[in-house]
Structure formats: structure tokens, C-alpha cells
Short mmCIF file of C-alpha atoms in Angstrom, two decimals:
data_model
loop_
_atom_site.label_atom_id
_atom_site.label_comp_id
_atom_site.label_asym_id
_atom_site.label_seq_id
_atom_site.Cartn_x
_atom_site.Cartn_y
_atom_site.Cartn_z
CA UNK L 2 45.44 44.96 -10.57
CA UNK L 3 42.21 45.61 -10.47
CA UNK L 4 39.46 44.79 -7.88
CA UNK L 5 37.75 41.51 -8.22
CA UNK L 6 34.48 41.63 -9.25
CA UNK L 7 31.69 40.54 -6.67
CA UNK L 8 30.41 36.80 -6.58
CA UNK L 9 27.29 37.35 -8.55
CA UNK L 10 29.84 38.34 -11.49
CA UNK L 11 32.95 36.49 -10.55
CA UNK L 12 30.82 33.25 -12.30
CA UNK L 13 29.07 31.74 -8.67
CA UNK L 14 25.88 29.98 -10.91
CA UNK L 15 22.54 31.94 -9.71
CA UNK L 16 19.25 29.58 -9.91
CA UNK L 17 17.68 29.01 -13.07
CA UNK L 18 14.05 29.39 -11.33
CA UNK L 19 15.14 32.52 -8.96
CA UNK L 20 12.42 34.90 -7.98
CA UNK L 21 15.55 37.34 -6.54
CA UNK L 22 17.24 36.95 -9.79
CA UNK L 23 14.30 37.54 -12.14
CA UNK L 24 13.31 41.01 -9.37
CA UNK L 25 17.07 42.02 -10.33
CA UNK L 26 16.81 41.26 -13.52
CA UNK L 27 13.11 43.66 -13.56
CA UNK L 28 15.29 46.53 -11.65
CA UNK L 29 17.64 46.89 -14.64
CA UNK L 30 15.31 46.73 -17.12
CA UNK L 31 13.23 50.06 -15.64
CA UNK L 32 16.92 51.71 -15.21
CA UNK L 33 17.64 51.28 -18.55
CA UNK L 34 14.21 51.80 -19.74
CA UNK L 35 14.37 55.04 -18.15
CA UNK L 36 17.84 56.13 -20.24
CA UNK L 37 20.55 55.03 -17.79
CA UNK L 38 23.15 52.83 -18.74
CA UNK L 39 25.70 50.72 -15.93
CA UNK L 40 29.00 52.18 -15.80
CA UNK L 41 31.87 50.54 -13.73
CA UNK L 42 34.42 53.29 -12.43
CA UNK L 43 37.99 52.32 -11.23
CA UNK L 44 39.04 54.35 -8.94
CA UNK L 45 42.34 55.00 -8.11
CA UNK L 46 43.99 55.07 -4.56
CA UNK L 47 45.98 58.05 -4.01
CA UNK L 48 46.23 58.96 -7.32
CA UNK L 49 48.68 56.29 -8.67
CA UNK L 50 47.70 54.39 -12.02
CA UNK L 51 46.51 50.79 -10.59
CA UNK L 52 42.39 51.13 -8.82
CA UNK L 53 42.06 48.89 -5.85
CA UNK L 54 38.24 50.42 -5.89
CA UNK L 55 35.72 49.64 -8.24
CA UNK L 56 32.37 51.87 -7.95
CA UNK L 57 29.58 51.06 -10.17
CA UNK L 58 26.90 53.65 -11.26
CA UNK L 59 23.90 53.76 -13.27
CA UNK L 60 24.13 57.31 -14.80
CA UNK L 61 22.31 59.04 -17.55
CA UNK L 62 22.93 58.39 -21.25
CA UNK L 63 23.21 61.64 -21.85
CA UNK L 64 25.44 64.62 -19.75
CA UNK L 65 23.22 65.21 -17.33
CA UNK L 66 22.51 69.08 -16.78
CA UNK L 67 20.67 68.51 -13.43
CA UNK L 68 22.41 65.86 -11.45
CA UNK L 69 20.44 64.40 -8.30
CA UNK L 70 22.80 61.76 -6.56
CA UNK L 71 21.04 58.84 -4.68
CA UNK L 72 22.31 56.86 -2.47
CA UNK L 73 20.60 53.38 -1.55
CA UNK L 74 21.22 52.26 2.59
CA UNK L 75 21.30 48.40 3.31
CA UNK L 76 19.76 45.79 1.82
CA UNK L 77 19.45 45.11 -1.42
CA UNK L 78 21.79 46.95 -4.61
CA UNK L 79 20.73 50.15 -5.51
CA UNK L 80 18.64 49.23 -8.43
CA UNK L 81 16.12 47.82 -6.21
CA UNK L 82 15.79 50.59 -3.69
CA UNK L 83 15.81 53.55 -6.61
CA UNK L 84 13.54 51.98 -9.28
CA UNK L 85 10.20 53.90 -8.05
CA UNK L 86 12.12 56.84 -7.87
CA UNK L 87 13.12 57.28 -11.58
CA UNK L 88 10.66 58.35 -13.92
CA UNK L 89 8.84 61.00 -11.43
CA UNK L 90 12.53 62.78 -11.13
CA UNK L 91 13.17 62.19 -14.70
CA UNK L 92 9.75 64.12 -15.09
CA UNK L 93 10.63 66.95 -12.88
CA UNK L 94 13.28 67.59 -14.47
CA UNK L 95 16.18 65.83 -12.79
CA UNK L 96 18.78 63.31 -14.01
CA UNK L 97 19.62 60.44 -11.46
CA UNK L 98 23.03 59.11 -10.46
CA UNK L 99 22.55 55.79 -8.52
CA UNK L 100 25.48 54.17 -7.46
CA UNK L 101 26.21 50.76 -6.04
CA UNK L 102 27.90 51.82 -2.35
CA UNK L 103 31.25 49.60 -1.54
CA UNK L 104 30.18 45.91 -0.86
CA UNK L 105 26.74 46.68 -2.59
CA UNK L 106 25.69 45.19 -6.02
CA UNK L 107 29.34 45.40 -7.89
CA UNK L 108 31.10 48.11 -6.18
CA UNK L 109 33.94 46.55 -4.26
CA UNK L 110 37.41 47.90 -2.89
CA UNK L 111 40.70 45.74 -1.55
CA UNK L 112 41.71 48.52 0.31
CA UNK L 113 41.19 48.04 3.99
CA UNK L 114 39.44 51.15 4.77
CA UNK L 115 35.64 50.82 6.15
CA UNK L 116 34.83 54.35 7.19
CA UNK L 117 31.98 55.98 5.96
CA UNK L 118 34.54 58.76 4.95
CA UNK L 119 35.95 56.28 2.49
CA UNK L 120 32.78 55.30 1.10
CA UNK L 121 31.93 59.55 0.15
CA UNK L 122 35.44 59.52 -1.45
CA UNK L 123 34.99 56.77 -3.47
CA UNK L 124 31.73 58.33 -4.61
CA UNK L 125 32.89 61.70 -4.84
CA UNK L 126 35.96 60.08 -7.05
CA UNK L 127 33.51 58.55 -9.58
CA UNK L 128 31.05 61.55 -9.70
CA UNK L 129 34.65 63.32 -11.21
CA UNK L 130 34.96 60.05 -13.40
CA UNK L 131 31.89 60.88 -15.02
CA UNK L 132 32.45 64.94 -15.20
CA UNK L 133 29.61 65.76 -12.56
CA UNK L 134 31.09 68.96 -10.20
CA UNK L 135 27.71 69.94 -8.65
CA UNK L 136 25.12 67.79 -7.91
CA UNK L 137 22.00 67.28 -5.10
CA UNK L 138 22.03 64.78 -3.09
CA UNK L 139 19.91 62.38 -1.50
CA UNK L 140 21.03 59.64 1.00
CA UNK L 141 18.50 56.95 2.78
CA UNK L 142 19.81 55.50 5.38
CA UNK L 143 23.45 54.14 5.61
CA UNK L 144 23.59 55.72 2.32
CA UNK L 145 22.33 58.94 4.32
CA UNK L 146 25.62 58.36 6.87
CA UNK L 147 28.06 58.82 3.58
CA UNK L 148 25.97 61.57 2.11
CA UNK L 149 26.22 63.55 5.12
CA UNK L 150 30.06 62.63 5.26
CA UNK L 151 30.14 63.63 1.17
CA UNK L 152 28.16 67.01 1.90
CA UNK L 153 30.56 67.60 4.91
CA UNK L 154 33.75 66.86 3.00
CA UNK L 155 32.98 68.81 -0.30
CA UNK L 156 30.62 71.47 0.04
CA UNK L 157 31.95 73.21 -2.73
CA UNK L 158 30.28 70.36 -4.83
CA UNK L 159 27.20 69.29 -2.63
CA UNK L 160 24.67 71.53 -3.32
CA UNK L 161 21.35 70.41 -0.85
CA UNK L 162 20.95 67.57 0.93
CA UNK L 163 18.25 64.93 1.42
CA UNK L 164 18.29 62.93 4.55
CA UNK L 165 15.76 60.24 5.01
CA UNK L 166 15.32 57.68 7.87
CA UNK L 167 19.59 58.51 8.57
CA UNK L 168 20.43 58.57 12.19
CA UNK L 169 23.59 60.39 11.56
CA UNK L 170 23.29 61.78 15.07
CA UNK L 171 23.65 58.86 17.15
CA UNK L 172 26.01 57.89 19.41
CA UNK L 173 27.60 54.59 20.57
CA UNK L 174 26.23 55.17 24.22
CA UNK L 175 22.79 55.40 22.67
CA UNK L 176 22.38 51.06 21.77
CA UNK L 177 23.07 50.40 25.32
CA UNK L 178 20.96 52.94 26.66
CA UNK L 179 17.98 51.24 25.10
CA UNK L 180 16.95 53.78 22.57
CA UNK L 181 17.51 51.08 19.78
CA UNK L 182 16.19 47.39 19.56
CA UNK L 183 19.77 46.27 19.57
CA UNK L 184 22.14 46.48 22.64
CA UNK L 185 25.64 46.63 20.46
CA UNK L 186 27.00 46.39 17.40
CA UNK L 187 27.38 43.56 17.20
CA UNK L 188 23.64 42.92 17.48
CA UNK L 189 22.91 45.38 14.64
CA UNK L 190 25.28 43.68 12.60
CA UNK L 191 23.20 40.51 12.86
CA UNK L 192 19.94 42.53 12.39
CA UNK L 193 21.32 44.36 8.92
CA UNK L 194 23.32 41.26 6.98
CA UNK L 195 20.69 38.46 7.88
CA UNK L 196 21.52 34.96 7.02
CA UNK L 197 18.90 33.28 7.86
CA UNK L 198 15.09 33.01 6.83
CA UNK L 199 14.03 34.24 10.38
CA UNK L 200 16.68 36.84 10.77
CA UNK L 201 14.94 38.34 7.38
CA UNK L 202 11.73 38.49 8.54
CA UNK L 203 12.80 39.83 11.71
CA UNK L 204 14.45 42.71 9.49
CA UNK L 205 11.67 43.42 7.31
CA UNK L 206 8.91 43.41 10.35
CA UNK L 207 10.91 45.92 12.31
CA UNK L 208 11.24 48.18 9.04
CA UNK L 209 8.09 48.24 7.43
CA UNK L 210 4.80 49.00 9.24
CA UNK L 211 2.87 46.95 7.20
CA UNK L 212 5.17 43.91 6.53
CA UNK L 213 3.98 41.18 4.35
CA UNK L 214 1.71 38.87 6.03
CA UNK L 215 3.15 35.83 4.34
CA UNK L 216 7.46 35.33 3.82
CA UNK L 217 8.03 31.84 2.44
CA UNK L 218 11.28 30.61 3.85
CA UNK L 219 11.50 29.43 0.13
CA UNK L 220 11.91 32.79 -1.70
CA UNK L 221 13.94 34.16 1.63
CA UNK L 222 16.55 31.58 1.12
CA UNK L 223 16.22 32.67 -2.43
CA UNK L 224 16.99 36.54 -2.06
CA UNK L 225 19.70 35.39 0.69
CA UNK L 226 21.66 33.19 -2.11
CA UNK L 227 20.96 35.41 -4.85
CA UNK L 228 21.44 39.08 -3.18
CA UNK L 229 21.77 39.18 0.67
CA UNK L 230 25.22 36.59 1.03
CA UNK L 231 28.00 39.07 -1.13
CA UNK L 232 29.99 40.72 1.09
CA UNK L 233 28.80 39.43 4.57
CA UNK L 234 31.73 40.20 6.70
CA UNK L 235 32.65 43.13 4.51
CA UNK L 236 29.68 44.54 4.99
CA UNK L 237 29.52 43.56 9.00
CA UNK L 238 32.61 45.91 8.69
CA UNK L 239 31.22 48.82 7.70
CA UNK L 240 28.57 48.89 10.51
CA UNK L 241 31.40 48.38 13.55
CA UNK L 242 32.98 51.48 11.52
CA UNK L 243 30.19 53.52 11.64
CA UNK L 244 29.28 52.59 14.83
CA UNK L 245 32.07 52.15 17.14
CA UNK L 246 32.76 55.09 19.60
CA UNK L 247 30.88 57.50 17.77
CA UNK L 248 30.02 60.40 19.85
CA UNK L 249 27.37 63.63 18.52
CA UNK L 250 30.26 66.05 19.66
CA UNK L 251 32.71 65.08 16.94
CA UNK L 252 30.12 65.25 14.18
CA UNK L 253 30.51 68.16 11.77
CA UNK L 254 27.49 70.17 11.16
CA UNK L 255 26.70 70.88 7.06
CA UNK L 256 26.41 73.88 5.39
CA UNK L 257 24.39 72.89 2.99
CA UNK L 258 20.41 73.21 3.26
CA UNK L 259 19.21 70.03 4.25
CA UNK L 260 15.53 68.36 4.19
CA UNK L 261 15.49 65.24 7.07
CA UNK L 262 12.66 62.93 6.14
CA UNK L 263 11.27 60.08 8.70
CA UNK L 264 9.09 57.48 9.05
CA UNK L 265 6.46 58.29 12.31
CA UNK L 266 7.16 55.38 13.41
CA UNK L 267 10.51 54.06 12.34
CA UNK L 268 11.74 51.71 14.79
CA UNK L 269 15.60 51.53 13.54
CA UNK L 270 16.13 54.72 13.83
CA UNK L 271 13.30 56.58 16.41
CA UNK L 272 12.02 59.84 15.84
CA UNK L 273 14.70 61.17 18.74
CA UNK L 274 17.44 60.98 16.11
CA UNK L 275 15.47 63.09 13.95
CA UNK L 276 14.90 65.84 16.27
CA UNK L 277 18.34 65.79 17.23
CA UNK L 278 19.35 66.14 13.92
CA UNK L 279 17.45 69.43 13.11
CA UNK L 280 18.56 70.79 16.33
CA UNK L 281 21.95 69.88 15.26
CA UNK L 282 21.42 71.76 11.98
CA UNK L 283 18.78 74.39 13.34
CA UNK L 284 17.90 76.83 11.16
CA UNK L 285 19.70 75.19 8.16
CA UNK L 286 17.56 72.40 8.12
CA UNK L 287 13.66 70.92 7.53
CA UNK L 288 12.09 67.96 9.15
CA UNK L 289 9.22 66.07 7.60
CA UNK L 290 8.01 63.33 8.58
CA UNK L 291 5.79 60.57 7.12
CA UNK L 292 2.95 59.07 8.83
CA UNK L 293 2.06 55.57 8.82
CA UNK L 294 5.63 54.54 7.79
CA UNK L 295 8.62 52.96 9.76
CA UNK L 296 12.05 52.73 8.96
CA UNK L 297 11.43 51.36 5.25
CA UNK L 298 9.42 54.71 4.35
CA UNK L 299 11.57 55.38 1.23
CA UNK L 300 9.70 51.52 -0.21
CA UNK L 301 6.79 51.64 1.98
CA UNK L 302 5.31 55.20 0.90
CA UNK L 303 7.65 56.27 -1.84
CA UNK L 304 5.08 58.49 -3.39
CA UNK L 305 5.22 60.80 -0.69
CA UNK L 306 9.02 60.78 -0.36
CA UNK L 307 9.75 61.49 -3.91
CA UNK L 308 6.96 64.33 -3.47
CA UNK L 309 8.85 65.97 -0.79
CA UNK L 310 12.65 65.14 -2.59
CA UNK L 311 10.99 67.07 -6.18
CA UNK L 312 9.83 69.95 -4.29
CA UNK L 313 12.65 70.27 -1.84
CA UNK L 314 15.19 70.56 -4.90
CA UNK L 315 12.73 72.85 -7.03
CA UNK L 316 11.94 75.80 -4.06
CA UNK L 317 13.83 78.85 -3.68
CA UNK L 318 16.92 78.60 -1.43
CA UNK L 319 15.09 80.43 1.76
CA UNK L 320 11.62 78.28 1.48
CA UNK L 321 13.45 75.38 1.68
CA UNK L 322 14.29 76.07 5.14
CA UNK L 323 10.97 76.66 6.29
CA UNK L 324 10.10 75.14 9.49
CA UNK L 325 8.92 71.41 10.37
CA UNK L 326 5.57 69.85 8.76
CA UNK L 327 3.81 66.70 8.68
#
């Protein structure tokens, strides 16, 4: 049987007056405005005939003949992460693949399995679905965590790599050490799958250097009901996975070249995890990082994000490995 679609298409009635669900509504539009349609993918498990795994993916109308992969982090489904990002790579001359990670917008699996590992199969599983063998790659955040663990696991089919804001160097040890503004994972659960008005807010101030001034617990509720409550404990899951006893040693390092983007003053993720990932990579790696940004840098300065993603992908193999800028 197949996996059960999530609550927001499983019939669970939405507002009629919903500022979240008109937003969502607005994200789809621009996708399909900009010539991608919604595809949902089953996915198999272990190659039998019945898909416990569903991955959705907004993919190009057309075969796409310069595939850029992008891959949202928490929050919010990957329509409303991605939508500033289309037209400027449809310009340059790219063709965006934006899937819906497990337990995001209406990807979903029954299968058990929680590891970030999982997740880049999955993906990896519906990029073959759709007859795309080499693609870039571009990962913010969590969604940075399973492109890493794609790029790591198939480098015959990752062909550069886009990090932004993705602390895929850290270590358990490091929360209670104090380099985070959670002490466990438990406490970074409750920071990333808010449920309340005040855990929001709490969220988006810690992300975003400039966080609205005003957050009416009225349209907070509102994204919570609409967008935020699918998945909760699913999606707690997936952050004890990533989290628990991970250690920098056991980390594989990429082949691939990679560009690391970060926010100056991302308070998630500090700028420590981004100099330990170049050092990780060394010379097969870039770090640029944004001023005036935080964690959020992909929504708060997205202009100068996509700037550095387009020109990444368009230099020559050895410039893209020059060293660090601002």
C-alpha cells in the first residue's frame, strides 16, 4: 500500500480566511508560473513493487538539460523557501529540482528509518524516477546535512555542491559545550518544530538578523495550524537522528567541489562550524560568507546567495576552488 498522504491532503479542513494558506497557495503559483509542475514519486523499498515512501518534487516541464537540485532545511515546504530562487536560475541557465524532504510538504515514508542517509536515498531514488543521472546540488541547512550525505553516497552523480548555513561538522559534544543556544537535543527539537506562538518567534529572532518587529500571535497560530503541526514527532525524529552521538571523526569528506555559504552572524549554526568545514574539505572547498545575515541568510539576503550559487555552478572547475571571500 501506499504511503498516506500528509494531513493537509488527507482532508484535515484548512481555514477559509488563512494568511498561511493563501502564502502557500502564492508559492505554487510562482513554481508553476515559472514551468514546473508537482510530481509525487513512490518510491520503492528495496526494490520490491509496493512504495512505503512517497517523495514529492516540483521539476521542470520539460527534460531538464541542466539540473540544479535544491534542497529546503526546516521550516516551512520547499515551495516557500525556493520561490526567490527560481526565475534568476531559470535565467542563468539552470533548471530547478525542488523536492519536498520526508515529513516536509507531502513527502512522507512508513518506513522507520530517520537517518539523514535515508532521506539522500529517497531523493537520489526519485531524481532516477524522473531520469536525472547528474545534477548540482544545493542544500540549506538540514537540507544541507542530506546533500552532503547524497554527494558522499553517489559521487558518480553529484557533480558540485552548495552548502549554505549547514553545520554538517558538528558534533554531539558541541550543544553541551555551549557553542549552540541549546544544551541537547532535545532542546533543539523544541527550538526547530515550534508549537507555540512564542516558541515561533523565538525561532525566527534567533534566525534572522532583522526579524519582524511585529508577529501577531494571530497569523502564528495560523502558519502553526496550516504548515508548522504535520509531522511534529516525525520530524522531532529526524533531529535526535542527526544529532545523537555524532562525532567529526566519522564524517566522510566529499569529493566533489564544494562552495560553503554563511550568514556572519548566524546564531544556529556559528561561524566555527564553517571554518571547520573548509578545513575539513581544504583545498576542495570555498567559504563565503554573507554579512549582515544570520542563520536565515538563504530568505534574509537571497539576492546575494543566488549570486554566489549562479556563479559557483558557471566557473571553471579550478576557480571554483579559489580561496575564502567576503
Amino acid at each position: 500500500m501506499p504511503p498516506p498522504p500528509p494531513p493537509a491532503v488527507a482532508g484535515v479542513r484548512r481555514p477559509i480566511l488563512s494568511f498561511a494558506a493563501a502564502r502557500d497557495r502564492c508559492f505554487s503559483r510562482r513554481f508553476l508560473r515559472a514551468g514546473l509542475r508537482p510530481l509525487a514519486i513512490p518510491v520503492p523499498a528495496g526494490g520490491g513493487d509496493s512504495a512505503d515512501t512517497t517523495v514529492h518534487v516540483w521539476v521542470p516541464a520539460n527534460p531538464p538539460r541542466n539540473p540544479l537540485l535544491l534542497l529546503h532545511g526546516f521550516g516551512a515546504s520547499a515551495t516557500w523557501q525556493w520561490a526567490p530562487y527560481l526565475r534568476p536560475l531559470i535565467a542563468a541557465g539552470f533548471d530547478p529540482i525542488v523536492p519536498d524532504l520526508l515529513f516536509f510538504g507531502a513527502s512522507c515514508t512508513r518506513l522507520p528509518d530517520r537517518s539523514d542517509a535515508f532521506q539522500a536515498r529517497s531523493i537520489k531514488a526519485a531524481m532516477d524516477a524522473i531520469g536525472v543521472t547528474r545534477f548540482g546540488l544545493v542544500g540549506v541547512s538540514y537540507g544541507g546535512f542530506v546533500g552532503y550525505r547524497m554527494a558522499a553516497m553517489y559521487p558518480e552523480a553529484v557533480e558540485r555542491v552548495v552548502l549554505v548555513c549547514a553545520g554538517v561538522c558538528l558534533e554531539e559534544k558541541d550543544l553541551a559545550e555551549g557553542l549552540f543556544p541549546v544544551a541537547g537535543v532535545g532542546e533543539a527539537a523544541a527550538l526547530l518544530v515550534p508549537r507555540r506562538p512564542e516558541e515561533v518567534r523565538r525561532l525566527v529572532r534567533l534566525t534572522f538578523v532583522r526579524p519582524p518587529c511585529i508577529m501577531p500571535s494571530c497569523f502564528l497560530w495560523d502558519y502553526i495550524k496550516v504548515i508548522g503541526s504535520d509531522y511534529m514527532q516525525e520530524k522531532t525524529e529526524l533531529l535526535y537522528a542527526l544529532i545523537n552521538e555524532r562525532q567529526l571523526s566519522t564524517l566522510p569528506k566529499i569529493s566533489q567541489p564544494t562552495l560553503i555559504v554563511w550568514g556572519e552572524r548566524d546564531r544556529v549554526f556559528p561561524m566555527e562550524l564553517a571554518h571547520r568545514l573548509k578545513r575539513h574539505l581544504a583545498e576542495n572547498s570555498r567559504l563565503v560568507v554573507i554579512r549582515n545575515a544570520g542563520h536565515a541568510v538563504n530568505l534574509e539576503k537571497p539576492k546575494d546567495v543566488c549570486r554566489n550559487i549562479i556563479e559557483f555552478f558557471q566557473e571553471p572547475v579550478r576557480e571554483a576552488l579559489n580561496d575564502e571571500k567576503v
